[in-house]
Amino acid sequence: GSARCSPPKQHLETLSHRGAAKRRGVFLKACTAMATAGKPCEPGGPRHTNRLINEKSPYLLQHAHNPVDWYPWGQEAFDKAKKENKLIFLSVGYSTCHWCHVMEEESFKNKEIGEIMNKNFVCIKVDREERPDVDKVYMTFVQATSGGGGWPMSVWLTPDLKPFAGGTYFPPDDRVYRVGFRTVLLRIAEQWNQNKDALLENSQKIMEALQIHARICGQAQESPPPSQEVMAMCFQQLSKSYDEEYGGFSEFPKFPTPVNLNFLFTYWALHRTTPEGARALQMATHTLKMMAYGGIHDHIGQGFHRYSTDQHWHVPHFEKMLYDQGQLATAYTRAFQVSGDEFFADVVGDILLYVSRDLSDQAGGFYSAEDADSYPSATSGEKREGAFCVWTAEEIRALLPEPVEGAAEGTTLADVFMHHYGVKEDGNVSPAKDPHGELKGKNVLIVRSSPALTAARFGLEPGRLDALLSQGRRRLAAARAQRPRPHLDTKMLASWNGLMISGFAQAGAALAKEEYVCRAARAAHFVRRHLFDAASGRLLRSCYRGQDSAVEQSAVPIQGFLEDYVFVIQALFDLYEASLDQGWLEWALQLQHTQDKLFWDPKGFAYFSSEAGDPSLLLRLKDDQDGAEPSANSVTVMNLLRAASYSGHMEWVEKAGQILAAFSERLLKIPVALPEMARASAAFHHTLKQVVICGDPQGEDTKDLLRCVHSVYCPNKVLLLEDGADSSFLRRRLPFLRALAREAGKATAYVCSGSGCSLPVTAPRELRGLLLGAP
């Protein structure tokens, strides 16, 4: 069985519900709890310091004072293993992972276990967020051999880095259903001493099997699968797993899965007038509403937690990840575009407020994550999950004591607030969702009744109720600000910054909020300055908040991976459409050329996740699942189509088709594993519409047409502004723009595709009709 921080795959069929965690009755905790660094160092300073002290990753620094002689992933460790003919013990995790922390407390801080590790192994620590390539190779092995996966990941390798044994969390000592870490270490060391040849032979066989298992490739003449079939099948599969009552696509644990929601919005846009289209829209908007009412949404501190441990979106795993905020901002923006319901716009504002306040670096970048665990009070010796976010009824009564005018005699603000947010005197978390008793007597706020019902219950005007609830939330926020904050992972990743830039840019365009577009542009400038090497034209993976809040790079910067290019390119296209600054387009197209050079597989098509030439990487993989984040190949199909529309470089359309062909078997059988690629296949078959606005960017008539474009959800379009400047980047790339004129001197819109352009329109109403008519 496997203890899991954040399941690497979100489709529940891949969550192995077996194993010790379940038998110990804490499967859910194992599956859903994640946390942070250990307690402050013991008085008198730590007794031991290892090589990780020189690293920048917050996760590696958390382990710098373990009695284990940890090495970072790199040549020094590999050379030592070869020279001393020792096995390698590889431990992979991340700084906000609860079970990583448990294993550190129990095993890596244990002096005696540390001695066994140091004597028999070369020990390497990897931050999976810094090195997704290393994580993916060995996770592929662990999942193939144990049927489960997750973090912390523990793998034993031969000196030439081939895996032969692995798992996830190990308890320090033998338990009824689990062998302890100490025992595993001693057994493996003994095997190496006695049966070295058999072990090496076995590891060679495992690698050969993995290489075959991991191949994804297309044939030269193969055509992409028919998108109607793929879309229909994906819709059916999502529909089957949909929870009619609470939304979402599983019983529990329940994940936000923005990739599913975006697929449904696209499906609706292509089938607006059919019952299936209506159902797709209902599934997406209902899920987004239930999440926003739920405890997975932080009603006091804004933003969304990682996922819900129950069916009702009530008790979350409290960690907050940047990639969720970015994708959810986009999903709620689309819900607003489609429905016009201000409720969704408010949630977008709430997410972006949280990110601007708590996950933003002063230089403009975005931090990675905020922990689930924190100290309940300044004097506590032990962190607890959710301590920063939960409330007792008593605390709320003390904070909101005043009587409410106009309500029944004796009604206090606390009564109204507690009724609305489901607060109970003895706590509202069921013991089944709290196996460690950390939330006993506590309440996770969840909207339990509509504003109209709460208002009616206390005889209040709805407008009055809103004011009371927001007063209550402000008070609780002020009280919460006095609590010790959870650990913040201040690592800044190019890929996740890309997802967040898209969130701000799309929200800014659709909600007509200039400040969001400016925030997106600030972050894009940050990426160009700190996560891009202009000399080589290449992206870097990560940078860090260092001393005095300066932005720092590691001594040997980590080169960007496929996902870094893909999410940054997507962000730059989104930022161009929101700001109409052609500089972002130019940079996006340069990065697309670099991506092609570094990652394209000319033999089997599609892109590898990592570049060639790193001898320490045994496999070059292609991700084949849209999970917590969409997979890079899925997003790049749309990027390539957009790039071709902005540049006229048609080879990119061909590449998009080749990716779809390479994944066609999966797309035809289980498209629900690739909803983002399924929706991109529709754009490939419909060809993107170029919506060209000819006009002066400062003119009111131009702005009216642009507002109209941004207000409509039209998934298969790109927006271009033709401002009449002869030397403009777009004019040089797309000669047909010169032929498009303004009608009677007014700002004019054209909708163009490969076969030509529509008749010109100057009224937003007519443009809206054209856009809604376009698939």
PDB file of C-alpha atoms in Angstrom, residues 91-190:
ATOM      1  CA  SER A  91      14.220  10.227  -1.343  1.00  0.00           C
ATOM      2  CA  VAL A  92      11.880  12.535  -3.290  1.00  0.00           C
ATOM      3  CA  GLY A  93       9.327  14.940  -1.781  1.00  0.00           C
ATOM      4  CA  TYR A  94       8.425  18.618  -1.497  1.00  0.00           C
ATOM      5  CA  SER A  95       8.252  21.176   1.265  1.00  0.00           C
ATOM      6  CA  THR A  96       4.489  21.176   1.864  1.00  0.00           C
ATOM      7  CA  CYS A  97       4.107  17.372   1.987  1.00  0.00           C
ATOM      8  CA  HIS A  98       2.752  16.001   5.277  1.00  0.00           C
ATOM      9  CA  TRP A  99       4.041  12.416   5.010  1.00  0.00           C
ATOM     10  CA  CYS A 100       7.472  13.654   3.886  1.00  0.00           C
ATOM     11  CA  HIS A 101       7.573  15.501   7.176  1.00  0.00           C
ATOM     12  CA  VAL A 102       6.381  12.451   9.153  1.00  0.00           C
ATOM     13  CA  MET A 103       9.122  10.285   7.620  1.00  0.00           C
ATOM     14  CA  GLU A 104      11.703  12.949   8.423  1.00  0.00           C
ATOM     15  CA  GLU A 105      10.601  13.151  12.075  1.00  0.00           C
ATOM     16  CA  GLU A 106      10.508   9.372  12.504  1.00  0.00           C
ATOM     17  CA  SER A 107      13.461   8.202  10.411  1.00  0.00           C
ATOM     18  CA  PHE A 108      15.695  10.908   8.930  1.00  0.00           C
ATOM     19  CA  LYS A 109      16.104  12.694  12.281  1.00  0.00           C
ATOM     20  CA  ASN A 110      16.821   9.375  14.023  1.00  0.00           C
ATOM     21  CA  LYS A 111      20.544   9.119  14.713  1.00  0.00           C
ATOM     22  CA  GLU A 112      20.691   5.339  14.609  1.00  0.00           C
ATOM     23  CA  ILE A 113      18.771   5.072  11.307  1.00  0.00           C
ATOM     24  CA  GLY A 114      20.972   7.881   9.949  1.00  0.00           C
ATOM     25  CA  GLU A 115      24.068   5.796  10.764  1.00  0.00           C
ATOM     26  CA  ILE A 116      22.662   2.756   8.911  1.00  0.00           C
ATOM     27  CA  MET A 117      21.897   4.969   5.892  1.00  0.00           C
ATOM     28  CA  ASN A 118      25.324   6.640   5.884  1.00  0.00           C
ATOM     29  CA  LYS A 119      27.226   3.377   6.300  1.00  0.00           C
ATOM     30  CA  ASN A 120      25.480   1.443   3.531  1.00  0.00           C
ATOM     31  CA  PHE A 121      24.196   3.986   1.001  1.00  0.00           C
ATOM     32  CA  VAL A 122      24.872   7.242  -0.758  1.00  0.00           C
ATOM     33  CA  CYS A 123      21.752   9.221   0.194  1.00  0.00           C
ATOM     34  CA  ILE A 124      20.233  11.705  -2.248  1.00  0.00           C
ATOM     35  CA  LYS A 125      17.369  14.160  -1.608  1.00  0.00           C
ATOM     36  CA  VAL A 126      15.322  15.615  -4.487  1.00  0.00           C
ATOM     37  CA  ASP A 127      12.650  18.341  -4.484  1.00  0.00           C
ATOM     38  CA  ARG A 128      10.130  17.004  -6.997  1.00  0.00           C
ATOM     39  CA  GLU A 129       9.025  20.531  -7.866  1.00  0.00           C
ATOM     40  CA  GLU A 130      12.585  21.468  -8.847  1.00  0.00           C
ATOM     41  CA  ARG A 131      13.308  18.247 -10.703  1.00  0.00           C
ATOM     42  CA  PRO A 132      10.050  16.845 -12.144  1.00  0.00           C
ATOM     43  CA  ASP A 133      12.178  14.872 -14.633  1.00  0.00           C
ATOM     44  CA  VAL A 134      13.914  12.814 -11.940  1.00  0.00           C
ATOM     45  CA  ASP A 135      10.629  12.419 -10.050  1.00  0.00           C
ATOM     46  CA  LYS A 136       8.787  11.138 -13.157  1.00  0.00           C
ATOM     47  CA  VAL A 137      11.393   8.507 -14.047  1.00  0.00           C
ATOM     48  CA  TYR A 138      11.413   6.909 -10.603  1.00  0.00           C
ATOM     49  CA  MET A 139       7.683   7.394  -9.994  1.00  0.00           C
ATOM     50  CA  THR A 140       7.067   5.446 -13.215  1.00  0.00           C
ATOM     51  CA  PHE A 141       9.140   2.641 -11.669  1.00  0.00           C
ATOM     52  CA  VAL A 142       7.400   2.762  -8.259  1.00  0.00           C
ATOM     53  CA  GLN A 143       3.925   2.768  -9.809  1.00  0.00           C
ATOM     54  CA  ALA A 144       4.780  -0.070 -12.185  1.00  0.00           C
ATOM     55  CA  THR A 145       6.228  -2.269  -9.427  1.00  0.00           C
ATOM     56  CA  SER A 146       4.002  -1.475  -6.423  1.00  0.00           C
ATOM     57  CA  GLY A 147       0.675  -0.506  -7.978  1.00  0.00           C
ATOM     58  CA  GLY A 148       0.673   2.807  -6.096  1.00  0.00           C
ATOM     59  CA  GLY A 149       2.741   5.943  -5.844  1.00  0.00           C
ATOM     60  CA  GLY A 150       3.045   9.191  -3.969  1.00  0.00           C
ATOM     61  CA  TRP A 151       5.391  11.201  -1.794  1.00  0.00           C
ATOM     62  CA  PRO A 152       7.662  10.801   0.020  1.00  0.00           C
ATOM     63  CA  MET A 153       9.013   8.490  -2.645  1.00  0.00           C
ATOM     64  CA  SER A 154      11.763   6.122  -1.482  1.00  0.00           C
ATOM     65  CA  VAL A 155      13.801   4.321  -4.167  1.00  0.00           C
ATOM     66  CA  TRP A 156      16.987   2.223  -4.061  1.00  0.00           C
ATOM     67  CA  LEU A 157      19.258   2.499  -7.110  1.00  0.00           C
ATOM     68  CA  THR A 158      22.381   0.737  -8.324  1.00  0.00           C
ATOM     69  CA  PRO A 159      25.500   2.967  -8.606  1.00  0.00           C
ATOM     70  CA  ASP A 160      24.563   3.558 -12.273  1.00  0.00           C
ATOM     71  CA  LEU A 161      21.158   4.932 -11.150  1.00  0.00           C
ATOM     72  CA  LYS A 162      18.947   1.974 -12.144  1.00  0.00           C
ATOM     73  CA  PRO A 163      16.090   1.400  -9.702  1.00  0.00           C
ATOM     74  CA  PHE A 164      15.470  -2.058  -8.246  1.00  0.00           C
ATOM     75  CA  ALA A 165      13.361  -1.468  -5.108  1.00  0.00           C
ATOM     76  CA  GLY A 166      11.031   1.321  -4.044  1.00  0.00           C
ATOM     77  CA  GLY A 167       7.952   2.513  -2.233  1.00  0.00           C
ATOM     78  CA  THR A 168       6.578   5.616  -0.600  1.00  0.00           C
ATOM     79  CA  TYR A 169       6.361   6.222   3.154  1.00  0.00           C
ATOM     80  CA  PHE A 170       7.936   3.629   5.461  1.00  0.00           C
ATOM     81  CA  PRO A 171       7.363   3.659   9.239  1.00  0.00           C
ATOM     82  CA  PRO A 172      10.653   3.504  11.176  1.00  0.00           C
ATOM     83  CA  ASP A 173      10.009   0.056  12.686  1.00  0.00           C
ATOM     84  CA  ASP A 174       8.102  -3.062  11.650  1.00  0.00           C
ATOM     85  CA  ARG A 175       4.349  -2.869  12.128  1.00  0.00           C
ATOM     86  CA  VAL A 176       1.639  -5.473  11.759  1.00  0.00           C
ATOM     87  CA  TYR A 177       1.128  -4.918   8.044  1.00  0.00           C
ATOM     88  CA  ARG A 178       4.241  -3.006   7.098  1.00  0.00           C
ATOM     89  CA  VAL A 179       7.899  -3.674   7.163  1.00  0.00           C
ATOM     90  CA  GLY A 180       9.828  -0.853   8.834  1.00  0.00           C
ATOM     91  CA  PHE A 181      12.385   1.432   7.180  1.00  0.00           C
ATOM     92  CA  ARG A 182      15.242   0.172   9.367  1.00  0.00           C
ATOM     93  CA  THR A 183      14.521  -3.449   8.332  1.00  0.00           C
ATOM     94  CA  VAL A 184      14.283  -2.535   4.620  1.00  0.00           C
ATOM     95  CA  LEU A 185      17.620  -0.688   4.745  1.00  0.00           C
ATOM     96  CA  LEU A 186      19.406  -3.625   6.391  1.00  0.00           C
ATOM     97  CA  ARG A 187      17.847  -6.223   4.062  1.00  0.00           C
ATOM     98  CA  ILE A 188      18.760  -4.274   0.924  1.00  0.00           C
ATOM     99  CA  ALA A 189      22.318  -3.672   2.139  1.00  0.00           C
ATOM    100  CA  GLU A 190      22.676  -7.400   2.797  1.00  0.00           C
TER     101      GLU A 190
END
